[in-house]
Amino acid sequence: MAGIFGIALRGYGMLKKGKKVYDTIKSVKPNVPKTKLDKAKSKLAIAKQKTKASKAKLDQTIFEIKGS
């Protein structure tokens, strides 16, 4: 029920001239590693995340096998 009112209010706000309903993202500073150390840290962080994902997939597979 509350969702209907939110949609209606948003629609009403769009009908008003000159007012924005949402703020626009102006700019986002890119995270680009510049030094060799920064690049190595970035690669390490990516490798850690990939390892976590692989472990989670493996744990899920083991769980499903034990459940059968």
PDB file of N, CA, C and O in Angstrom:
ATOM      1  N   MET A   1       0.832  -1.193   0.000  1.00  0.00           N
ATOM      2  CA  MET A   1       0.000   0.000   0.000  1.00  0.00           C
ATOM      3  C   MET A   1       0.874   1.253   0.000  1.00  0.00           C
ATOM      4  O   MET A   1       0.603   2.186  -0.728  1.00  0.00           O
ATOM      5  N   ALA A   2       1.923   1.245   0.811  1.00  0.00           N
ATOM      6  CA  ALA A   2       2.806   2.411   0.887  1.00  0.00           C
ATOM      7  C   ALA A   2       3.532   2.630  -0.432  1.00  0.00           C
ATOM      8  O   ALA A   2       3.842   3.748  -0.808  1.00  0.00           O
ATOM      9  N   GLY A   3       3.816   1.539  -1.164  1.00  0.00           N
ATOM     10  CA  GLY A   3       4.501   1.644  -2.446  1.00  0.00           C
ATOM     11  C   GLY A   3       3.681   2.424  -3.459  1.00  0.00           C
ATOM     12  O   GLY A   3       4.216   3.193  -4.259  1.00  0.00           O
ATOM     13  N   ILE A   4       2.366   2.245  -3.428  1.00  0.00           N
ATOM     14  CA  ILE A   4       1.489   2.952  -4.363  1.00  0.00           C
ATOM     15  C   ILE A   4       1.547   4.448  -4.110  1.00  0.00           C
ATOM     16  O   ILE A   4       1.632   5.251  -5.044  1.00  0.00           O
ATOM     17  N   PHE A   5       1.541   4.831  -2.833  1.00  0.00           N
ATOM     18  CA  PHE A   5       1.593   6.255  -2.503  1.00  0.00           C
ATOM     19  C   PHE A   5       2.937   6.854  -2.892  1.00  0.00           C
ATOM     20  O   PHE A   5       3.002   7.977  -3.365  1.00  0.00           O
ATOM     21  N   GLY A   6       4.011   6.085  -2.692  1.00  0.00           N
ATOM     22  CA  GLY A   6       5.343   6.576  -3.074  1.00  0.00           C
ATOM     23  C   GLY A   6       5.438   6.823  -4.564  1.00  0.00           C
ATOM     24  O   GLY A   6       5.978   7.829  -5.011  1.00  0.00           O
ATOM     25  N   ILE A   7       4.873   5.897  -5.354  1.00  0.00           N
ATOM     26  CA  ILE A   7       4.876   6.050  -6.809  1.00  0.00           C
ATOM     27  C   ILE A   7       4.046   7.260  -7.210  1.00  0.00           C
ATOM     28  O   ILE A   7       4.439   8.050  -8.068  1.00  0.00           O
ATOM     29  N   ALA A   8       2.905   7.424  -6.558  1.00  0.00           N
ATOM     30  CA  ALA A   8       2.030   8.557  -6.872  1.00  0.00           C
ATOM     31  C   ALA A   8       2.718   9.874  -6.543  1.00  0.00           C
ATOM     32  O   ALA A   8       2.668  10.821  -7.328  1.00  0.00           O
ATOM     33  N   LEU A   9       3.383   9.934  -5.400  1.00  0.00           N
ATOM     34  CA  LEU A   9       4.072  11.169  -5.016  1.00  0.00           C
ATOM     35  C   LEU A   9       5.226  11.468  -5.964  1.00  0.00           C
ATOM     36  O   LEU A   9       5.467  12.620  -6.323  1.00  0.00           O
ATOM     37  N   ARG A  10       5.944  10.418  -6.387  1.00  0.00           N
ATOM     38  CA  ARG A  10       7.036  10.601  -7.326  1.00  0.00           C
ATOM     39  C   ARG A  10       6.513  11.137  -8.657  1.00  0.00           C
ATOM     40  O   ARG A  10       7.072  12.038  -9.256  1.00  0.00           O
ATOM     41  N   GLY A  11       5.404  10.562  -9.102  1.00  0.00           N
ATOM     42  CA  GLY A  11       4.785  11.014 -10.346  1.00  0.00           C
ATOM     43  C   GLY A  11       4.317  12.452 -10.235  1.00  0.00           C
ATOM     44  O   GLY A  11       4.487  13.247 -11.158  1.00  0.00           O
ATOM     45  N   TYR A  12       3.750  12.813  -9.093  1.00  0.00           N
ATOM     46  CA  TYR A  12       3.312  14.185  -8.866  1.00  0.00           C
ATOM     47  C   TYR A  12       4.503  15.128  -8.889  1.00  0.00           C
ATOM     48  O   TYR A  12       4.439  16.214  -9.444  1.00  0.00           O
ATOM     49  N   GLY A  13       5.632  14.681  -8.294  1.00  0.00           N
ATOM     50  CA  GLY A  13       6.835  15.509  -8.286  1.00  0.00           C
ATOM     51  C   GLY A  13       7.379  15.729  -9.681  1.00  0.00           C
ATOM     52  O   GLY A  13       7.921  16.787  -9.993  1.00  0.00           O
ATOM     53  N   MET A  14       7.231  14.738 -10.561  1.00  0.00           N
ATOM     54  CA  MET A  14       7.709  14.881 -11.933  1.00  0.00           C
ATOM     55  C   MET A  14       6.844  15.848 -12.729  1.00  0.00           C
ATOM     56  O   MET A  14       7.307  16.454 -13.689  1.00  0.00           O
ATOM     57  N   LEU A  15       5.583  15.969 -12.338  1.00  0.00           N
ATOM     58  CA  LEU A  15       4.691  16.871 -13.049  1.00  0.00           C
ATOM     59  C   LEU A  15       4.995  18.337 -12.739  1.00  0.00           C
ATOM     60  O   LEU A  15       4.709  19.208 -13.551  1.00  0.00           O
ATOM     61  N   LYS A  16       5.553  18.610 -11.572  1.00  0.00           N
ATOM     62  CA  LYS A  16       5.911  19.975 -11.217  1.00  0.00           C
ATOM     63  C   LYS A  16       7.036  20.437 -12.122  1.00  0.00           C
ATOM     64  O   LYS A  16       7.980  19.719 -12.376  1.00  0.00           O
ATOM     65  N   LYS A  17       6.947  21.636 -12.602  1.00  0.00           N
ATOM     66  CA  LYS A  17       7.974  22.159 -13.502  1.00  0.00           C
ATOM     67  C   LYS A  17       9.168  22.679 -12.700  1.00  0.00           C
ATOM     68  O   LYS A  17       9.014  23.317 -11.668  1.00  0.00           O
ATOM     69  N   GLY A  18      10.360  22.368 -13.196  1.00  0.00           N
ATOM     70  CA  GLY A  18      11.573  22.946 -12.625  1.00  0.00           C
ATOM     71  C   GLY A  18      12.141  22.227 -11.420  1.00  0.00           C
ATOM     72  O   GLY A  18      13.162  22.634 -10.904  1.00  0.00           O
ATOM     73  N   LYS A  19      11.501  21.181 -10.939  1.00  0.00           N
ATOM     74  CA  LYS A  19      12.031  20.465  -9.783  1.00  0.00           C
ATOM     75  C   LYS A  19      12.505  19.084 -10.207  1.00  0.00           C
ATOM     76  O   LYS A  19      11.827  18.397 -10.965  1.00  0.00           O
ATOM     77  N   LYS A  20      13.673  18.698  -9.699  1.00  0.00           N
ATOM     78  CA  LYS A  20      14.191  17.365  -9.983  1.00  0.00           C
ATOM     79  C   LYS A  20      13.745  16.417  -8.877  1.00  0.00           C
ATOM     80  O   LYS A  20      13.714  16.779  -7.708  1.00  0.00           O
ATOM     81  N   VAL A  21      13.429  15.206  -9.268  1.00  0.00           N
ATOM     82  CA  VAL A  21      13.022  14.211  -8.287  1.00  0.00           C
ATOM     83  C   VAL A  21      14.262  13.572  -7.670  1.00  0.00           C
ATOM     84  O   VAL A  21      14.311  13.322  -6.478  1.00  0.00           O
ATOM     85  N   TYR A  22      15.293  13.322  -8.484  1.00  0.00           N
ATOM     86  CA  TYR A  22      16.518  12.686  -8.006  1.00  0.00           C
ATOM     87  C   TYR A  22      17.709  13.584  -8.293  1.00  0.00           C
ATOM     88  O   TYR A  22      17.731  14.318  -9.285  1.00  0.00           O
ATOM     89  N   ASP A  23      18.708  13.509  -7.400  1.00  0.00           N
ATOM     90  CA  ASP A  23      19.953  14.238  -7.643  1.00  0.00           C
ATOM     91  C   ASP A  23      20.767  13.494  -8.684  1.00  0.00           C
ATOM     92  O   ASP A  23      20.744  12.277  -8.762  1.00  0.00           O
ATOM     93  N   THR A  24      21.512  14.247  -9.468  1.00  0.00           N
ATOM     94  CA  THR A  24      22.349  13.655 -10.501  1.00  0.00           C
ATOM     95  C   THR A  24      23.751  13.454  -9.947  1.00  0.00           C
ATOM     96  O   THR A  24      24.262  14.298  -9.217  1.00  0.00           O
ATOM     97  N   ILE A  25      24.374  12.341 -10.305  1.00  0.00           N
ATOM     98  CA  ILE A  25      25.763  12.115  -9.910  1.00  0.00           C
ATOM     99  C   ILE A  25      26.630  13.007 -10.788  1.00  0.00           C
ATOM    100  O   ILE A  25      26.605  12.891 -12.016  1.00  0.00           O
ATOM    101  N   LYS A  26      27.385  13.891 -10.171  1.00  0.00           N
ATOM    102  CA  LYS A  26      28.188  14.849 -10.929  1.00  0.00           C
ATOM    103  C   LYS A  26      29.445  14.198 -11.489  1.00  0.00           C
ATOM    104  O   LYS A  26      29.715  14.272 -12.671  1.00  0.00           O
ATOM    105  N   SER A  27      30.220  13.585 -10.608  1.00  0.00           N
ATOM    106  CA  SER A  27      31.442  12.935 -11.076  1.00  0.00           C
ATOM    107  C   SER A  27      31.886  11.899 -10.053  1.00  0.00           C
ATOM    108  O   SER A  27      31.585  12.005  -8.874  1.00  0.00           O
ATOM    109  N   VAL A  28      32.608  10.918 -10.536  1.00  0.00           N
ATOM    110  CA  VAL A  28      33.151   9.877  -9.682  1.00  0.00           C
ATOM    111  C   VAL A  28      34.634   9.778  -9.994  1.00  0.00           C
ATOM    112  O   VAL A  28      35.014   9.611 -11.151  1.00  0.00           O
ATOM    113  N   LYS A  29      35.450   9.914  -8.957  1.00  0.00           N
ATOM    114  CA  LYS A  29      36.891   9.858  -9.159  1.00  0.00           C
ATOM    115  C   LYS A  29      37.302   8.405  -9.420  1.00  0.00           C
ATOM    116  O   LYS A  29      36.983   7.522  -8.635  1.00  0.00           O
ATOM    117  N   PRO A  30      37.980   8.152 -10.530  1.00  0.00           N
ATOM    118  CA  PRO A  30      38.393   6.783 -10.826  1.00  0.00           C
ATOM    119  C   PRO A  30      39.516   6.321  -9.907  1.00  0.00           C
ATOM    120  O   PRO A  30      40.357   7.117  -9.487  1.00  0.00           O
ATOM    121  N   ASN A  31      39.497   5.037  -9.583  1.00  0.00           N
ATOM    122  CA  ASN A  31      40.535   4.469  -8.733  1.00  0.00           C
ATOM    123  C   ASN A  31      41.549   3.774  -9.634  1.00  0.00           C
ATOM    124  O   ASN A  31      41.454   2.577  -9.887  1.00  0.00           O
ATOM    125  N   VAL A  32      42.501   4.554 -10.137  1.00  0.00           N
ATOM    126  CA  VAL A  32      43.504   4.027 -11.053  1.00  0.00           C
ATOM    127  C   VAL A  32      44.841   3.994 -10.325  1.00  0.00           C
ATOM    128  O   VAL A  32      45.365   5.043  -9.942  1.00  0.00           O
ATOM    129  N   PRO A  33      45.412   2.787 -10.113  1.00  0.00           N
ATOM    130  CA  PRO A  33      46.704   2.713  -9.441  1.00  0.00           C
ATOM    131  C   PRO A  33      47.805   3.301 -10.325  1.00  0.00           C
ATOM    132  O   PRO A  33      47.880   3.015 -11.512  1.00  0.00           O
ATOM    133  N   LYS A  34      48.647   4.142  -9.724  1.00  0.00           N
ATOM    134  CA  LYS A  34      49.675   4.828 -10.504  1.00  0.00           C
ATOM    135  C   LYS A  34      51.056   4.198 -10.313  1.00  0.00           C
ATOM    136  O   LYS A  34      51.787   4.009 -11.280  1.00  0.00           O
ATOM    137  N   THR A  35      51.406   3.867  -9.089  1.00  0.00           N
ATOM    138  CA  THR A  35      52.739   3.318  -8.838  1.00  0.00           C
ATOM    139  C   THR A  35      52.710   1.800  -8.951  1.00  0.00           C
ATOM    140  O   THR A  35      51.649   1.187  -8.968  1.00  0.00           O
ATOM    141  N   LYS A  36      53.903   1.213  -9.011  1.00  0.00           N
ATOM    142  CA  LYS A  36      53.995  -0.252  -9.077  1.00  0.00           C
ATOM    143  C   LYS A  36      53.427  -0.885  -7.813  1.00  0.00           C
ATOM    144  O   LYS A  36      52.781  -1.931  -7.862  1.00  0.00           O
ATOM    145  N   LEU A  37      53.667  -0.240  -6.677  1.00  0.00           N
ATOM    146  CA  LEU A  37      53.151  -0.750  -5.409  1.00  0.00           C
ATOM    147  C   LEU A  37      51.621  -0.737  -5.402  1.00  0.00           C
ATOM    148  O   LEU A  37      50.987  -1.705  -4.980  1.00  0.00           O
ATOM    149  N   ASP A  38      51.041   0.369  -5.873  1.00  0.00           N
ATOM    150  CA  ASP A  38      49.577   0.459  -5.935  1.00  0.00           C
ATOM    151  C   ASP A  38      49.002  -0.601  -6.866  1.00  0.00           C
ATOM    152  O   ASP A  38      47.973  -1.205  -6.580  1.00  0.00           O
ATOM    153  N   LYS A  39      49.672  -0.835  -7.997  1.00  0.00           N
ATOM    154  CA  LYS A  39      49.206  -1.848  -8.946  1.00  0.00           C
ATOM    155  C   LYS A  39      49.267  -3.237  -8.317  1.00  0.00           C
ATOM    156  O   LYS A  39      48.355  -4.048  -8.475  1.00  0.00           O
ATOM    157  N   ALA A  40      50.349  -3.493  -7.583  1.00  0.00           N
ATOM    158  CA  ALA A  40      50.499  -4.795  -6.928  1.00  0.00           C
ATOM    159  C   ALA A  40      49.425  -4.991  -5.857  1.00  0.00           C
ATOM    160  O   ALA A  40      48.851  -6.077  -5.725  1.00  0.00           O
ATOM    161  N   LYS A  41      49.146  -3.928  -5.094  1.00  0.00           N
ATOM    162  CA  LYS A  41      48.097  -4.001  -4.065  1.00  0.00           C
ATOM    163  C   LYS A  41      46.740  -4.277  -4.699  1.00  0.00           C
ATOM    164  O   LYS A  41      45.941  -5.062  -4.185  1.00  0.00           O
ATOM    165  N   SER A  42      46.487  -3.626  -5.825  1.00  0.00           N
ATOM    166  CA  SER A  42      45.220  -3.814  -6.520  1.00  0.00           C
ATOM    167  C   SER A  42      45.080  -5.256  -7.013  1.00  0.00           C
ATOM    168  O   SER A  42      44.038  -5.884  -6.835  1.00  0.00           O
ATOM    169  N   LYS A  43      46.135  -5.781  -7.618  1.00  0.00           N
ATOM    170  CA  LYS A  43      46.106  -7.155  -8.106  1.00  0.00           C
ATOM    171  C   LYS A  43      45.935  -8.147  -6.958  1.00  0.00           C
ATOM    172  O   LYS A  43      45.233  -9.149  -7.085  1.00  0.00           O
ATOM    173  N   LEU A  44      46.582  -7.865  -5.822  1.00  0.00           N
ATOM    174  CA  LEU A  44      46.454  -8.718  -4.652  1.00  0.00           C
ATOM    175  C   LEU A  44      45.009  -8.722  -4.145  1.00  0.00           C
ATOM    176  O   LEU A  44      44.459  -9.782  -3.821  1.00  0.00           O
ATOM    177  N   ALA A  45      44.389  -7.544  -4.090  1.00  0.00           N
ATOM    178  CA  ALA A  45      43.009  -7.445  -3.625  1.00  0.00           C
ATOM    179  C   ALA A  45      42.072  -8.218  -4.551  1.00  0.00           C
ATOM    180  O   ALA A  45      41.152  -8.909  -4.092  1.00  0.00           O
ATOM    181  N   ILE A  46      42.320  -8.129  -5.856  1.00  0.00           N
ATOM    182  CA  ILE A  46      41.495  -8.852  -6.822  1.00  0.00           C
ATOM    183  C   ILE A  46      41.683 -10.356  -6.653  1.00  0.00           C
ATOM    184  O   ILE A  46      40.717 -11.124  -6.665  1.00  0.00           O
ATOM    185  N   ALA A  47      42.919 -10.782  -6.462  1.00  0.00           N
ATOM    186  CA  ALA A  47      43.199 -12.211  -6.274  1.00  0.00           C
ATOM    187  C   ALA A  47      42.548 -12.733  -4.993  1.00  0.00           C
ATOM    188  O   ALA A  47      42.000 -13.841  -4.972  1.00  0.00           O
ATOM    189  N   LYS A  48      42.586 -11.935  -3.921  1.00  0.00           N
ATOM    190  CA  LYS A  48      41.943 -12.331  -2.665  1.00  0.00           C
ATOM    191  C   LYS A  48      40.446 -12.530  -2.868  1.00  0.00           C
ATOM    192  O   LYS A  48      39.867 -13.496  -2.378  1.00  0.00           O
ATOM    193  N   GLN A  49      39.827 -11.598  -3.598  1.00  0.00           N
ATOM    194  CA  GLN A  49      38.385 -11.684  -3.816  1.00  0.00           C
ATOM    195  C   GLN A  49      38.035 -12.908  -4.664  1.00  0.00           C
ATOM    196  O   GLN A  49      37.045 -13.595  -4.396  1.00  0.00           O
ATOM    197  N   LYS A  50      38.852 -13.192  -5.669  1.00  0.00           N
ATOM    198  CA  LYS A  50      38.612 -14.377  -6.496  1.00  0.00           C
ATOM    199  C   LYS A  50      38.742 -15.651  -5.665  1.00  0.00           C
ATOM    200  O   LYS A  50      37.986 -16.612  -5.840  1.00  0.00           O
ATOM    201  N   THR A  51      39.718 -15.663  -4.742  1.00  0.00           N
ATOM    202  CA  THR A  51      39.915 -16.820  -3.879  1.00  0.00           C
ATOM    203  C   THR A  51      38.709 -17.010  -2.962  1.00  0.00           C
ATOM    204  O   THR A  51      38.239 -18.137  -2.760  1.00  0.00           O
ATOM    205  N   LYS A  52      38.186 -15.914  -2.418  1.00  0.00           N
ATOM    206  CA  LYS A  52      37.003 -15.990  -1.556  1.00  0.00           C
ATOM    207  C   LYS A  52      35.819 -16.554  -2.328  1.00  0.00           C
ATOM    208  O   LYS A  52      35.072 -17.399  -1.818  1.00  0.00           O
ATOM    209  N   ALA A  53      35.641 -16.090  -3.565  1.00  0.00           N
ATOM    210  CA  ALA A  53      34.525 -16.563  -4.381  1.00  0.00           C
ATOM    211  C   ALA A  53      34.675 -18.044  -4.685  1.00  0.00           C
ATOM    212  O   ALA A  53      33.698 -18.801  -4.618  1.00  0.00           O
ATOM    213  N   SER A  54      35.889 -18.473  -5.007  1.00  0.00           N
ATOM    214  CA  SER A  54      36.131 -19.884  -5.306  1.00  0.00           C
ATOM    215  C   SER A  54      35.852 -20.748  -4.088  1.00  0.00           C
ATOM    216  O   SER A  54      35.258 -21.825  -4.197  1.00  0.00           O
ATOM    217  N   LYS A  55      36.276 -20.287  -2.908  1.00  0.00           N
ATOM    218  CA  LYS A  55      36.037 -21.040  -1.680  1.00  0.00           C
ATOM    219  C   LYS A  55      34.542 -21.132  -1.398  1.00  0.00           C
ATOM    220  O   LYS A  55      34.042 -22.193  -1.009  1.00  0.00           O
ATOM    221  N   ALA A  56      33.822 -20.046  -1.616  1.00  0.00           N
ATOM    222  CA  ALA A  56      32.381 -20.061  -1.379  1.00  0.00           C
ATOM    223  C   ALA A  56      31.693 -21.053  -2.318  1.00  0.00           C
ATOM    224  O   ALA A  56      30.799 -21.801  -1.899  1.00  0.00           O
ATOM    225  N   LYS A  57      32.115 -21.079  -3.574  1.00  0.00           N
ATOM    226  CA  LYS A  57      31.541 -22.034  -4.530  1.00  0.00           C
ATOM    227  C   LYS A  57      31.839 -23.469  -4.102  1.00  0.00           C
ATOM    228  O   LYS A  57      30.968 -24.344  -4.157  1.00  0.00           O
ATOM    229  N   LEU A  58      33.074 -23.706  -3.677  1.00  0.00           N
ATOM    230  CA  LEU A  58      33.462 -25.043  -3.235  1.00  0.00           C
ATOM    231  C   LEU A  58      32.671 -25.461  -2.003  1.00  0.00           C
ATOM    232  O   LEU A  58      32.176 -26.588  -1.921  1.00  0.00           O
ATOM    233  N   ASP A  59      32.550 -24.560  -1.034  1.00  0.00           N
ATOM    234  CA  ASP A  59      31.781 -24.864   0.176  1.00  0.00           C
ATOM    235  C   ASP A  59      30.326 -25.192  -0.166  1.00  0.00           C
ATOM    236  O   ASP A  59      29.730 -26.104   0.412  1.00  0.00           O
ATOM    237  N   GLN A  60      29.739 -24.450  -1.104  1.00  0.00           N
ATOM    238  CA  GLN A  60      28.362 -24.710  -1.507  1.00  0.00           C
ATOM    239  C   GLN A  60      28.238 -26.071  -2.163  1.00  0.00           C
ATOM    240  O   GLN A  60      27.302 -26.818  -1.892  1.00  0.00           O
ATOM    241  N   THR A  61      29.199 -26.423  -3.001  1.00  0.00           N
ATOM    242  CA  THR A  61      29.184 -27.732  -3.662  1.00  0.00           C
ATOM    243  C   THR A  61      29.298 -28.861  -2.646  1.00  0.00           C
ATOM    244  O   THR A  61      28.558 -29.846  -2.715  1.00  0.00           O
ATOM    245  N   ILE A  62      30.210 -28.719  -1.696  1.00  0.00           N
ATOM    246  CA  ILE A  62      30.372 -29.727  -0.646  1.00  0.00           C
ATOM    247  C   ILE A  62      29.089 -29.862   0.166  1.00  0.00           C
ATOM    248  O   ILE A  62      28.639 -30.974   0.458  1.00  0.00           O
ATOM    249  N   PHE A  63      28.461 -28.740   0.479  1.00  0.00           N
ATOM    250  CA  PHE A  63      27.206 -28.763   1.233  1.00  0.00           C
ATOM    251  C   PHE A  63      26.117 -29.499   0.471  1.00  0.00           C
ATOM    252  O   PHE A  63      25.379 -30.298   1.032  1.00  0.00           O
ATOM    253  N   GLU A  64      26.038 -29.242  -0.844  1.00  0.00           N
ATOM    254  CA  GLU A  64      25.007 -29.892  -1.648  1.00  0.00           C
ATOM    255  C   GLU A  64      25.274 -31.399  -1.770  1.00  0.00           C
ATOM    256  O   GLU A  64      24.337 -32.191  -1.771  1.00  0.00           O
ATOM    257  N   ILE A  65      26.546 -31.783  -1.859  1.00  0.00           N
ATOM    258  CA  ILE A  65      26.883 -33.203  -1.962  1.00  0.00           C
ATOM    259  C   ILE A  65      26.536 -33.933  -0.655  1.00  0.00           C
ATOM    260  O   ILE A  65      25.986 -35.039  -0.677  1.00  0.00           O
ATOM    261  N   LYS A  66      26.844 -33.314   0.480  1.00  0.00           N
ATOM    262  CA  LYS A  66      26.540 -33.931   1.773  1.00  0.00           C
ATOM    263  C   LYS A  66      25.031 -34.052   1.988  1.00  0.00           C
ATOM    264  O   LYS A  66      24.577 -34.978   2.648  1.00  0.00           O
ATOM    265  N   GLY A  67      24.261 -33.116   1.436  1.00  0.00           N
ATOM    266  CA  GLY A  67      22.806 -33.128   1.621  1.00  0.00           C
ATOM    267  C   GLY A  67      22.113 -34.222   0.832  1.00  0.00           C
ATOM    268  O   GLY A  67      21.012 -34.636   1.164  1.00  0.00           O
ATOM    269  N   SER A  68      22.762 -34.712  -0.198  1.00  0.00           N
ATOM    270  CA  SER A  68      22.119 -35.725  -1.069  1.00  0.00           C
ATOM    271  C   SER A  68      22.115 -37.098  -0.451  1.00  0.00           C
ATOM    272  O   SER A  68      22.957 -37.572   0.162  1.00  0.00           O
TER     273      SER A  68
END
